[in-house]
Short mmCIF file of C-alpha atoms in Angstrom, two decimals:
data_model
loop_
_atom_site.label_atom_id
_atom_site.label_comp_id
_atom_site.label_asym_id
_atom_site.label_seq_id
_atom_site.Cartn_x
_atom_site.Cartn_y
_atom_site.Cartn_z
CA GLN A 1 -7.27 5.61 17.64
CA VAL A 2 -5.70 3.99 14.64
CA GLN A 3 -2.42 4.89 12.97
CA LEU A 4 -0.80 3.80 9.76
CA VAL A 5 2.97 4.22 9.34
CA GLU A 6 4.69 3.71 6.04
CA SER A 7 8.31 3.26 5.19
CA GLY A 8 10.59 2.16 2.29
CA GLY A 9 10.38 4.97 -0.29
CA GLY A 10 13.40 6.31 -1.95
CA LEU A 11 15.25 6.90 -5.17
CA VAL A 12 16.11 4.04 -7.47
CA GLN A 13 17.25 3.54 -11.06
CA ALA A 14 15.10 2.04 -13.74
CA GLY A 15 15.20 -1.79 -13.43
CA GLY A 16 15.83 -1.66 -9.70
CA SER A 17 13.72 -2.83 -6.82
CA LEU A 18 12.07 -1.18 -3.71
CA ARG A 19 10.10 -2.55 -0.86
CA LEU A 20 7.42 -0.56 0.84
CA SER A 21 5.94 -1.52 4.26
CA CYS A 22 2.99 -0.14 6.29
CA THR A 23 2.06 -1.07 9.81
CA ALA A 24 -1.35 -0.44 11.48
CA SER A 25 -1.59 0.07 15.18
CA GLY A 26 -4.15 1.21 17.66
CA SER A 27 -7.67 0.09 18.47
CA ILE A 28 -7.99 -2.68 15.96
CA PHE A 29 -10.45 -5.62 16.15
CA SER A 30 -9.80 -7.03 12.58
CA ILE A 31 -8.61 -6.14 9.28
CA ASN A 32 -10.66 -6.81 6.22
CA ALA A 33 -8.37 -5.61 3.45
CA MET A 34 -5.05 -3.81 2.93
CA ALA A 35 -4.11 -1.91 -0.20
CA TRP A 36 -1.51 0.24 -1.90
CA TYR A 37 -2.39 3.41 -3.96
CA ARG A 38 -0.19 5.83 -5.81
CA GLN A 39 -0.40 9.36 -7.31
CA GLY A 40 1.98 10.41 -9.80
CA PRO A 41 2.83 14.02 -10.70
CA GLY A 42 -0.31 15.59 -12.30
CA LYS A 43 -2.24 12.46 -12.04
CA GLN A 44 -5.21 11.07 -9.94
CA ARG A 45 -4.76 8.49 -7.26
CA GLU A 46 -5.04 5.05 -8.51
CA LEU A 47 -5.24 1.52 -6.89
CA VAL A 48 -2.01 -0.40 -7.25
CA ALA A 49 -2.75 -3.64 -5.38
CA ILE A 50 -5.09 -4.95 -2.84
CA ILE A 51 -5.26 -7.99 -0.60
CA THR A 52 -8.19 -9.29 1.48
CA SER A 53 -8.28 -11.20 4.67
CA GLY A 54 -9.68 -14.03 2.61
CA GLY A 55 -6.56 -14.07 0.51
CA SER A 56 -7.92 -12.49 -2.67
CA ILE A 57 -5.28 -10.31 -4.56
CA ASN A 58 -5.77 -7.95 -7.41
CA TYR A 59 -3.18 -5.76 -9.27
CA ALA A 60 -3.40 -2.77 -11.51
CA ASP A 61 -2.55 -3.96 -15.16
CA SER A 62 0.39 -1.69 -15.28
CA VAL A 63 2.18 -3.51 -12.35
CA LYS A 64 1.21 -7.05 -12.92
CA GLY A 65 4.30 -9.41 -12.90
CA ARG A 66 6.42 -6.81 -11.30
CA PHE A 67 4.93 -5.88 -8.01
CA THR A 68 3.92 -8.31 -5.11
CA ILE A 69 1.56 -7.45 -2.27
CA SER A 70 1.73 -9.35 1.05
CA THR A 71 0.64 -9.21 4.63
CA ASP A 72 2.14 -10.12 8.00
CA ASN A 73 -1.26 -10.51 9.91
CA ALA A 74 0.28 -10.99 13.35
CA LYS A 75 1.93 -7.48 12.99
CA ASN A 76 -0.86 -5.85 10.98
CA THR A 77 1.62 -5.01 8.27
CA VAL A 78 1.15 -4.88 4.39
CA SER A 79 4.10 -4.72 2.11
CA LEU A 80 4.73 -4.04 -1.51
CA GLN A 81 7.63 -5.49 -3.25
CA MET A 82 8.39 -3.62 -6.48
CA ASN A 83 10.63 -5.09 -8.99
CA SER A 84 11.75 -3.90 -12.52
CA LEU A 85 10.78 -0.43 -11.75
CA LYS A 86 10.10 2.07 -14.49
CA PRO A 87 10.17 5.83 -14.55
CA GLU A 88 6.34 5.86 -14.88
CA ASP A 89 6.24 4.21 -11.39
CA THR A 90 7.39 7.52 -9.89
CA ALA A 91 4.53 8.54 -7.42
CA VAL A 92 3.69 9.03 -3.81
CA TYR A 93 2.55 5.67 -2.55
CA TYR A 94 -0.12 5.45 0.08
CA CYS A 95 -1.23 2.34 1.96
CA ASN A 96 -5.01 1.93 2.90
CA VAL A 97 -6.57 -0.38 5.51
CA HIS A 98 -10.14 -1.36 5.74
CA LEU A 99 -10.74 -2.48 9.37
CA ARG A 100 -13.14 -2.92 12.21
CA ARG A 101 -12.10 -1.06 15.43
CA ARG A 102 -12.67 -2.60 18.81
CA SER A 103 -15.58 -0.25 19.17
CA GLY A 104 -17.27 -2.11 16.32
CA MET A 105 -16.85 0.79 13.84
CA VAL A 106 -15.77 -0.11 10.28
CA ASP A 107 -13.64 2.41 8.43
CA ASP A 108 -10.80 3.06 5.97
CA TYR A 109 -7.53 4.46 7.19
CA TRP A 110 -4.67 5.95 5.16
CA GLY A 111 -0.85 6.17 5.69
CA GLN A 112 1.03 9.38 5.33
CA GLY A 113 2.45 8.61 1.86
CA THR A 114 5.94 7.76 0.87
CA GLN A 115 7.81 9.14 -2.25
CA VAL A 116 9.14 6.56 -4.75
CA THR A 117 11.29 8.12 -7.55
CA VAL A 118 12.57 5.99 -10.48
CA SER A 119 15.31 7.49 -12.64
CA SER A 120 15.94 6.69 -16.33
#
């Protein structure tokens, strides 16, 4: 089985910073891509940032220049450094991993979600 565990959420004032981390464990053969999504109050889930095994990175326009996604491949970990936070960044953040299991199966897995609240 594969499990994703997130950490790093919390309450921060506007202009502050927060760092989220997500670690994948279990029957993993390789990871093709890791991403962060978020869902704000009354909103649909949206892609925040994604990084592929080939090094390609994409960000949502709303976070460009403020957020940075990175990976520690040896630890199967993806992080999201969030700077200059705004109240509109308030949401539940979910990590997502596209991977191949040792069985050969390719699938997407989701973390449990972590709350980020930015006060004005």
